[in-house]
Coordinates of C-alpha atoms and ligand atoms in Angstrom, one line a residue:
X1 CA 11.7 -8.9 7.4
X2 CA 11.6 -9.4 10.8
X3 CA 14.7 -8.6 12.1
X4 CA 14.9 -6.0 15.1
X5 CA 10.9 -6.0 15.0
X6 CA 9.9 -6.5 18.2
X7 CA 6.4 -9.1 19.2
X8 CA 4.9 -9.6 22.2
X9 CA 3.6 -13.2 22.5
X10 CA 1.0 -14.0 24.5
X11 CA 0.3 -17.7 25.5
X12 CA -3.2 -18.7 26.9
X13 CA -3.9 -21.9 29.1
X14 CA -4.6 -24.3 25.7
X15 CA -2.9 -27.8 24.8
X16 CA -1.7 -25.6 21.7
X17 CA 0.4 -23.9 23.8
X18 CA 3.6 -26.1 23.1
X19 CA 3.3 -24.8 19.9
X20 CA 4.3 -21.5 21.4
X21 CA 7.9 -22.8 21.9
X22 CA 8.7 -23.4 18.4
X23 CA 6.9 -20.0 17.4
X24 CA 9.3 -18.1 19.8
X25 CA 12.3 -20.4 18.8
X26 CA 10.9 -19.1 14.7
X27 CA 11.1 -15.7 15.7
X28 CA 14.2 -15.3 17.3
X29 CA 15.9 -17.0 14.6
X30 CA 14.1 -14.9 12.3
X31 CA 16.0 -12.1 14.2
X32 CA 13.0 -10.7 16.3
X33 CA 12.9 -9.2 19.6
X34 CA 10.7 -11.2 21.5
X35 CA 8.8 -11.0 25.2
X36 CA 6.6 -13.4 26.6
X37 CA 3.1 -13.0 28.9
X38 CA 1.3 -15.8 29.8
X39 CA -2.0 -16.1 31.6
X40 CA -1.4 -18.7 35.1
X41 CA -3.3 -21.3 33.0
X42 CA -0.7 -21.3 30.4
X43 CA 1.6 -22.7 33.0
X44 CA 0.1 -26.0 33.2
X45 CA 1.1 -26.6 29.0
X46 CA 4.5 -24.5 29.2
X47 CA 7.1 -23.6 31.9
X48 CA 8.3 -20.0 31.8
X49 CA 11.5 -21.2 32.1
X50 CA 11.6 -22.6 28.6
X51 CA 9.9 -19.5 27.5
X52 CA 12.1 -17.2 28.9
X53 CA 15.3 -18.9 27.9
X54 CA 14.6 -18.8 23.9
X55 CA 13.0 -15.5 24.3
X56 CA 16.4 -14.7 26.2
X57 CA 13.8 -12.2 27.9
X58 CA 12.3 -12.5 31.3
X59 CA 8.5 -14.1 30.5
X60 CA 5.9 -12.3 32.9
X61 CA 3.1 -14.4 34.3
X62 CA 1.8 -12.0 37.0
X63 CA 0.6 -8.5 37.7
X64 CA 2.5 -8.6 40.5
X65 CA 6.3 -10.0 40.8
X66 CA 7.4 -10.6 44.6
X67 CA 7.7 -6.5 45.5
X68 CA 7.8 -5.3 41.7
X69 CA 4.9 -4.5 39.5
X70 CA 4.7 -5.3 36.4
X71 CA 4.2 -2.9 33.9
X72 CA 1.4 -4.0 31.5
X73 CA 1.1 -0.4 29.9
X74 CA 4.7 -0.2 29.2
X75 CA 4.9 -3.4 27.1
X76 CA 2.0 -3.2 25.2
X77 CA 4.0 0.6 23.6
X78 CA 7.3 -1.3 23.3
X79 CA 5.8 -4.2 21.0
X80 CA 5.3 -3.8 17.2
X81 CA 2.9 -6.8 18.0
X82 CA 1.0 -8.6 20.3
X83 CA 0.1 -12.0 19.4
X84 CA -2.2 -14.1 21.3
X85 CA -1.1 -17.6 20.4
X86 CA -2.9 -19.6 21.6
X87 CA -6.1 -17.5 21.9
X88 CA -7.8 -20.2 24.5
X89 CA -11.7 -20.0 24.5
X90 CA -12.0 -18.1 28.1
X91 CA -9.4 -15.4 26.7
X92 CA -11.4 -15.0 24.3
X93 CA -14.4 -14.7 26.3
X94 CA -13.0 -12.2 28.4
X95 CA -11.0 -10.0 25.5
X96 CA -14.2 -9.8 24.0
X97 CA -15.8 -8.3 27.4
X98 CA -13.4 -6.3 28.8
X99 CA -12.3 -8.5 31.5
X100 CA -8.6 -7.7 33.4
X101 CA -7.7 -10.5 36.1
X102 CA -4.5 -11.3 34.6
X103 CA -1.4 -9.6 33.4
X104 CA -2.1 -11.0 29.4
X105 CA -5.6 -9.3 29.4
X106 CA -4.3 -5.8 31.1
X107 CA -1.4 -5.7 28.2
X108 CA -4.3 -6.4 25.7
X109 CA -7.0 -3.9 27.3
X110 CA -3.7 -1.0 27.2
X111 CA -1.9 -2.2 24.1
X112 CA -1.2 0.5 21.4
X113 CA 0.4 -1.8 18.9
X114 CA -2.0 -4.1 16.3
X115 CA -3.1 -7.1 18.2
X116 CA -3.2 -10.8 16.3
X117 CA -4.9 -13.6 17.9
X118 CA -4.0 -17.7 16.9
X119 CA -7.3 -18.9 18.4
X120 CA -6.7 -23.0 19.6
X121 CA -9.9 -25.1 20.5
X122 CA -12.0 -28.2 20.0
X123 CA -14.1 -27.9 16.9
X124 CA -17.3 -27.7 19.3
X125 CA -16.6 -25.0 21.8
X126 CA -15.0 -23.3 18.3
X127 CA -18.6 -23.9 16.3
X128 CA -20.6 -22.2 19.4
X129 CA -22.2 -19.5 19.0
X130 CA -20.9 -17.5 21.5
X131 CA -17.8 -18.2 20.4
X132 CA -18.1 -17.0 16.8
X133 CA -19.8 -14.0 19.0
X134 CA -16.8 -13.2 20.7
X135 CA -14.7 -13.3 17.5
X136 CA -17.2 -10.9 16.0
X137 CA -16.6 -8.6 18.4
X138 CA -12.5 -8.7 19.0
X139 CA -12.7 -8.3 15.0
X140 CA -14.8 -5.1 15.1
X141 CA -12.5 -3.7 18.3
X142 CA -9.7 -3.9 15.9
X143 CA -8.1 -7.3 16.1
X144 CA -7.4 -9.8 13.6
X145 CA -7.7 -13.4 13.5
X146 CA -5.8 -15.5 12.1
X147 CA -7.7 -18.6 10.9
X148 CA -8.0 -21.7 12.6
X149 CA -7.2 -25.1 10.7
X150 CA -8.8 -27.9 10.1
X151 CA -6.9 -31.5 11.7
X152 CA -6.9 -34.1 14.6
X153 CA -8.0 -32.3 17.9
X154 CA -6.3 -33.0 21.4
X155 CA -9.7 -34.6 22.2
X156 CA -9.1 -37.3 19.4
X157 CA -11.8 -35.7 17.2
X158 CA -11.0 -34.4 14.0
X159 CA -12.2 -30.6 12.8
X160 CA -11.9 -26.8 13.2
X161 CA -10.2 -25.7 15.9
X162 CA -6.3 -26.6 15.6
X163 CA -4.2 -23.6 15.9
X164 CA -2.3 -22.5 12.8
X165 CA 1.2 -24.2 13.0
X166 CA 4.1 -22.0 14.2
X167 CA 5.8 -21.2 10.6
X168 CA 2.2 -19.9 8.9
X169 CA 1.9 -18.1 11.7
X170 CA 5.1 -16.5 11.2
X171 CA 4.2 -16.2 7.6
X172 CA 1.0 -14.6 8.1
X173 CA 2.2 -11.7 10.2
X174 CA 5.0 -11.0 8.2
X175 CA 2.6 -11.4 5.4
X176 CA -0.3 -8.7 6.9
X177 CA 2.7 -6.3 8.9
X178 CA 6.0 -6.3 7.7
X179 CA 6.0 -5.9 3.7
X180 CA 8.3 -3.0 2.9
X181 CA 6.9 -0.8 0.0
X182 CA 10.4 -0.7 -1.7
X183 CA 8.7 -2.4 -4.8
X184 CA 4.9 -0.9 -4.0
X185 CA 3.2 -0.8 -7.1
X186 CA 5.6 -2.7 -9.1
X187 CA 4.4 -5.9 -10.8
X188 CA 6.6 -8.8 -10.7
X189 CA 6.9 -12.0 -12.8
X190 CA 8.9 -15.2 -11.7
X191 CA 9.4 -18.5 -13.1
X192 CA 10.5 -21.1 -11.2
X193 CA 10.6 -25.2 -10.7
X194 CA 11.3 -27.8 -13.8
X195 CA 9.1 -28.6 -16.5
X196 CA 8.1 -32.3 -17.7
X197 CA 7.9 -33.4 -21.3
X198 CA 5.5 -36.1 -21.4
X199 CA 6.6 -39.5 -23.4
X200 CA 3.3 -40.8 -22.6
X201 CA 0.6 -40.6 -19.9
X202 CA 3.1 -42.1 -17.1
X203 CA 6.7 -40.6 -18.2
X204 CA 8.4 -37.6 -18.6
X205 CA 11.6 -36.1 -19.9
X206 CA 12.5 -33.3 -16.9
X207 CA 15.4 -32.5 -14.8
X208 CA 16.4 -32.6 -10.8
X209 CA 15.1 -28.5 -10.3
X210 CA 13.5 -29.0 -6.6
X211 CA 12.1 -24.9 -7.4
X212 CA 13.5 -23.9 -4.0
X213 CA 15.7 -20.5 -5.8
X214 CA 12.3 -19.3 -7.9
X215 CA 10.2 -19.7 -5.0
X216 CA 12.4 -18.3 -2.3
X217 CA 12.8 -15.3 -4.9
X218 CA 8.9 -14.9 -5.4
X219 CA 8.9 -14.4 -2.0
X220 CA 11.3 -12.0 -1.3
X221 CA 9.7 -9.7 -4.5
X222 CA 6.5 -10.1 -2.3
X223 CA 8.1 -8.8 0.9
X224 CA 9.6 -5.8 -0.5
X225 CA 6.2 -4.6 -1.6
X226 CA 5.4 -6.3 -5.4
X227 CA 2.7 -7.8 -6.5
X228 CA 4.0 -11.4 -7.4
X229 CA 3.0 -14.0 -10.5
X230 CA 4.9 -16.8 -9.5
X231 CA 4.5 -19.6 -12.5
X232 CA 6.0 -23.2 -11.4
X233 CA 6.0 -26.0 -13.1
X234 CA 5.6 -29.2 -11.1
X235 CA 7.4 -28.7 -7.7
X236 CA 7.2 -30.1 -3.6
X237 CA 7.6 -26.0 -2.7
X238 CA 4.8 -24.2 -1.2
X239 CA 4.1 -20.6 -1.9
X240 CA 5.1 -18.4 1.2
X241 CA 2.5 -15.9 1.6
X242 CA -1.0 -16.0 0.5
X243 CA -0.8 -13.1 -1.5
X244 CA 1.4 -14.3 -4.6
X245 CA -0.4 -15.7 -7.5
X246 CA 0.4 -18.9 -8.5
X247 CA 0.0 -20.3 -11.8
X248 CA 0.7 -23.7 -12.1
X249 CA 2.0 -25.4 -15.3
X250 CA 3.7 -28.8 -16.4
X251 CA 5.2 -28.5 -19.7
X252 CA 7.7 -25.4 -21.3
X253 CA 4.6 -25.2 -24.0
X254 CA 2.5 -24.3 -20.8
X255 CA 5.1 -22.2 -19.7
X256 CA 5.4 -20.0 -22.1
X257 CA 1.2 -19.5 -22.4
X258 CA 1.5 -18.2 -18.8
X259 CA 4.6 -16.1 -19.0
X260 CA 3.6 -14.5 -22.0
X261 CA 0.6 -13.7 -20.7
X262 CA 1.8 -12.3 -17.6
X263 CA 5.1 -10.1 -19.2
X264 CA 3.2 -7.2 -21.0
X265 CA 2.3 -5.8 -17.0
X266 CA 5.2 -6.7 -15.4
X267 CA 7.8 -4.8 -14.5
X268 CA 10.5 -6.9 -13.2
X269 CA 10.7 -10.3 -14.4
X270 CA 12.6 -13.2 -13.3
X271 CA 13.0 -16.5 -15.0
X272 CA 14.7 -19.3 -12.3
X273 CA 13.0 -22.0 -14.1
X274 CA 14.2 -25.0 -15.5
X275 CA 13.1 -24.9 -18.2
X276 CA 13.4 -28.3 -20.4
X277 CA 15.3 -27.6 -23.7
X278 CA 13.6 -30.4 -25.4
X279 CA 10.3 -32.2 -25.2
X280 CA 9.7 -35.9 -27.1
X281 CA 8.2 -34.7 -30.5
X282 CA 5.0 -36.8 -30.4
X283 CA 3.3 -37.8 -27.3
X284 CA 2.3 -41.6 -26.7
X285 CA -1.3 -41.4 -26.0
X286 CA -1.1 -45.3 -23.9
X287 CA 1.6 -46.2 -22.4
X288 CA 4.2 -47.5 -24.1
X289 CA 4.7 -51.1 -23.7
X290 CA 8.1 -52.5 -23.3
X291 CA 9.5 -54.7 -26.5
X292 CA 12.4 -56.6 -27.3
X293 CA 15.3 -54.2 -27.8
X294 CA 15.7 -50.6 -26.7
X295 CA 13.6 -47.4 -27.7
X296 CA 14.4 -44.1 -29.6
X297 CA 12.4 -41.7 -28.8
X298 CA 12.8 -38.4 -31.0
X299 CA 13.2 -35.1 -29.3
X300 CA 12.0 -31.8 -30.6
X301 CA 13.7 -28.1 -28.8
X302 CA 10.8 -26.4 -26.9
X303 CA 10.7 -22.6 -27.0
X304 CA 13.2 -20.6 -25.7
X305 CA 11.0 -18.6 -23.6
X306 CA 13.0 -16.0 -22.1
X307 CA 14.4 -15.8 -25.4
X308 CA 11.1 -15.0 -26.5
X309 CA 10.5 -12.6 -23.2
X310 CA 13.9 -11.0 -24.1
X311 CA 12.5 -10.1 -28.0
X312 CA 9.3 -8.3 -26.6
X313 CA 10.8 -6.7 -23.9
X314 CA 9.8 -2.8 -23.9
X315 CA 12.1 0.1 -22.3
X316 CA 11.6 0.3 -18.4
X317 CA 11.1 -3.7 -18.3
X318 CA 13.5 -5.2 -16.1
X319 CA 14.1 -8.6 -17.3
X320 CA 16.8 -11.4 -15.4
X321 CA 17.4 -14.8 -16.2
X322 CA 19.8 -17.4 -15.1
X323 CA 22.3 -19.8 -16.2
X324 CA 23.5 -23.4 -15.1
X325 CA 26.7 -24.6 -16.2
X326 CA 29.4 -26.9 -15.8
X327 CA 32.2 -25.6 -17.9
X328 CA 33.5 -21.9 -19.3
X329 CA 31.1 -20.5 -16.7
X330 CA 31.1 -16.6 -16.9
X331 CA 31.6 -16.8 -21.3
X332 CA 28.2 -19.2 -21.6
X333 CA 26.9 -16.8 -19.0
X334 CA 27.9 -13.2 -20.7
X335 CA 26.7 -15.0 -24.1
X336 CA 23.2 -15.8 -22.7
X337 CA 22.9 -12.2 -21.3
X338 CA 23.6 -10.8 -24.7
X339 CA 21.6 -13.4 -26.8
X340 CA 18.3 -13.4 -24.9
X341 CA 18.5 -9.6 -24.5
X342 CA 18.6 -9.4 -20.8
X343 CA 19.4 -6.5 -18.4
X344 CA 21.4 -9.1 -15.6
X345 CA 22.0 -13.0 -15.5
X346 CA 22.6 -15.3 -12.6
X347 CA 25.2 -17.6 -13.2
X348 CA 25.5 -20.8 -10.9
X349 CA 27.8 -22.9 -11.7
X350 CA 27.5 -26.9 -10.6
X351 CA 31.3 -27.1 -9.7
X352 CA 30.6 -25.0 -6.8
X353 CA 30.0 -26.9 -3.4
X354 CA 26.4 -26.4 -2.2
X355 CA 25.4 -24.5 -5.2
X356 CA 22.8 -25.9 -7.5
X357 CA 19.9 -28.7 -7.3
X358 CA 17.8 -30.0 -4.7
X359 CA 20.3 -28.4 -2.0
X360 CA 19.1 -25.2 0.7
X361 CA 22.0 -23.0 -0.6
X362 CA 23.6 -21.5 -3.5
X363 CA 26.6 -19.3 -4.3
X364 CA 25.8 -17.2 -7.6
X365 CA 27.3 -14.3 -9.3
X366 CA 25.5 -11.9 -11.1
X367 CA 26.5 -10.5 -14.2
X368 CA 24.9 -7.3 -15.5
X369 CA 24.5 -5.8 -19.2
X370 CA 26.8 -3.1 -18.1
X371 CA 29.6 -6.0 -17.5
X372 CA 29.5 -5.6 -13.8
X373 CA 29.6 -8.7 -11.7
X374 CA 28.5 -9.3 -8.0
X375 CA 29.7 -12.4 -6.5
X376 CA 27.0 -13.4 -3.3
X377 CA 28.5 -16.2 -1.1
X378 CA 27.3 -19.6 -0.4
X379 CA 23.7 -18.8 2.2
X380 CA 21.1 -20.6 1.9
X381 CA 18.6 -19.8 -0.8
X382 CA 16.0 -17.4 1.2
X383 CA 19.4 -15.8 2.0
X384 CA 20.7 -15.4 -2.0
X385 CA 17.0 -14.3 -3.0
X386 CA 17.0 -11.2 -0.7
X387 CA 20.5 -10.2 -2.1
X388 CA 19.6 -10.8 -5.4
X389 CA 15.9 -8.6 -4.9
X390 CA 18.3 -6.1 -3.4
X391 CA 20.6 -6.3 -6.4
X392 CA 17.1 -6.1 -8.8
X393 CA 16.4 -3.0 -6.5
X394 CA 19.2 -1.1 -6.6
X395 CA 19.2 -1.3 -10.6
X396 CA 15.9 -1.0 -11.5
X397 CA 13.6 0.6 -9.1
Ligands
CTP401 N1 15.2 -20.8 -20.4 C1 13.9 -20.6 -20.9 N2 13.4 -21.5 -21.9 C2 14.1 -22.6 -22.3 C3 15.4 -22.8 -21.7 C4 15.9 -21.9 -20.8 O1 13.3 -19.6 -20.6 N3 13.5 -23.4 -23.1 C5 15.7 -19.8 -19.5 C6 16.0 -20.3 -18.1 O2 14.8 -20.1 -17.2 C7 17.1 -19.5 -17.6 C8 17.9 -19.2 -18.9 O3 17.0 -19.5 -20.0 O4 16.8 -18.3 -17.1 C9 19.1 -20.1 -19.1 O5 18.8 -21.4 -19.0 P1 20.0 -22.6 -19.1 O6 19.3 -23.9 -19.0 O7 21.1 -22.2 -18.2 O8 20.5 -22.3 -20.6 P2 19.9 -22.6 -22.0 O9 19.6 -21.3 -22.6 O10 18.8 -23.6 -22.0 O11 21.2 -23.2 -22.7 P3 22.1 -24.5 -22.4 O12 21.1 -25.5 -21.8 O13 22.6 -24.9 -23.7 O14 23.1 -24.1 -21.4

């Protein structure tokens, strides 16, 4: 999403600054364009130097460079962004007054592009009044702010104040600027993570899914301009961009409740979950004490649910699912697609290095109901979910 866009940063004189680095560092992996302007303050957190050789742009510091000028005017049309991060308290202060003594406040007071701010300060100066003043004001000239977080301050007191850290900052402007509007409109449903089976109130019957491909597509839906259910059953993953709704469940029982109610509205629906196929047929309601010998415990099938998606889908729904095997890949594949009624099927197979579990990559092919088949090469997950939304895309939308 942000490759080729191109963001001004703008680094203030604040101990948050070295959090700059890793945010430039974010962005050019991300495949950004980025410049850097720094007030002289900044310099005593952050050398140039390192600045300018992630950036792999020149970072400007001064109005003035030996004989040259710099021109302020220029780079506040070339960015798609300007990002003030960190927003120190006397930038502030001055952005919200119109001040200009520096080359960072003249690219701000000419800037044509939107203008973000990643305010950095201890939970005092943050809590005055004239602070919160100041914010008023940037907001109503058009900026926005992105929040400040609560955490241990550089003066050893905890609070308000900490800069958000360099990846939500990333997500948040990609978030608020760079959403495509392929899927505007569109409502999207995605299922993703394990589910547990409880035995009893301490153990489960679940499997090794770490969530990583369902979230990484939930994203992706979201970027290209859909509004995004995302249920997950219990996962480590953390939704991506404020925006998706998150419904979290446990068991396939609660599952299916949330899917179901969620598949009438959606157009496209994606079920990457891992879904346990059965669940212990009575639940312990103490915990079961170990005894002398070993323990049965019977197991019940839980509902097939994008079975059950597959039975009420209605013309116009778009509805994919995928498949993990081991063995006679493609034919358990092809039979899935046809038995649960689906328009396209993911097939990952577990004999394919990096593919599968727990891991940052997959290599999947997808199988339409036409009989087409698009093989997508090991890349890590994010990677695989953008070519598979693309894929979803081209069929559907
Ligand atoms: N699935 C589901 N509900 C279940 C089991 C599976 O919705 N109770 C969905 C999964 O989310 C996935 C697809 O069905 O999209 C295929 O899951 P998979 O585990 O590969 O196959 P199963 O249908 O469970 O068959 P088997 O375990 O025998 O391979």
């Amino acid at each position: 999403m942000l490759q080729g866009k191109k963001i001004l940063i703008g680094i203030t004189g604040s101990i948050a600054a070295y959090k700059s680095i890793l945010l430039v560092r974010l962005l050019v992996k991300a495949g950004a364009e980025v410049k850097v302007v720094m007030t002289p303050a900044a310099k005593d957190f952050v050398a140039p130097v390192v600045l300018s050789t992630l950036s792999r742009n020149r970072v400007i510091v001064d109005l003035a460079d030996g004989n040259e000028w710099s021109n302020h005017v220029m780079l506040g049309r070339w960015a798609d962004l300007f990002l003030v991060a960190p927003l120190s308290c006397n930038t502030l202060a001055k952005m919200a007054h119109g001040f200009c003594d520096n080359i960072l406040l003249a690219v701000y007071l000419s800037a044509t592009c939107p203008v973000v701010v990643a305010p950095a300060m201890d939970e005092d100066m943050w809590h005055h009044p004239s602070t919160q003043k100041n914010l008023q004001l940037i907001r109503e000239y058009g900026n926005e702010v992105i929040p400040v977080e609560k955490g241990e301050l550089a003066s050893g007191l905890y609070g308000d104040g900490r800069m958000a850290e360099p990846g939500d900052i990333m997500s948040w402007i990609t978030e608020r600027f760079f959403r495509t509007e392929e899927l505007k409109g569109k409502q999207a449903l995605v299922s993703a993570g394990p589910t547990y089976e409880a035995i009893d109130p301490v153990r489960f019957v679940g499997n090794h899914s770490s969530g990583k491909m369902g979230f990484a597509i939930a994203g992706e839906l979201f970027m290209r301009g859909a509004d995004v259910t995302l249920v997950a059953g219990p996962t480590q993953q953390q939704v991506q961009y404020k925006g998706i709704k998150l419904i979290e469940v446990r068991s396939a029982d609660e599952m299916l409740a949330a899917c179901s109610a969620n598949f009438l509205s959606a157009d496209i629906t994606v079920m990457a979950a891992a879904v346990a196929d059965y669940a212990p047929a009575a639940r312990a309601a103490e915990k079961i004490k170990k005894a002398a010998g070993g323990l049965d415990i019977a197991l019940v099938k839980t509902t097939d649910i994008l079975k059950e998606l597959g039975l009420q889908k209605k013309p116009g729904q778009y509805l994919m699912g995928f498949a993990l095997e081991t063995n006679n890949e493609k034919e358990h594949a092809i039979e899935k697609l046809r038995s649960k009624n689906l328009d396209a099927i993911v097939l990952n197979s577990l004999r394919d290095k990096g593919a599968g579990f727990g891991i940052d990559t997959n290599k999947v092919t997808i199988i339409a109901s036409d009989g087409s088949e698009t093989a997508i090469g090991l890349k890590s997950k994010k990677a695989v979910a953008a070519d598979i939304v693309s894929f979803i895309i081209q069929q559907h939308a």
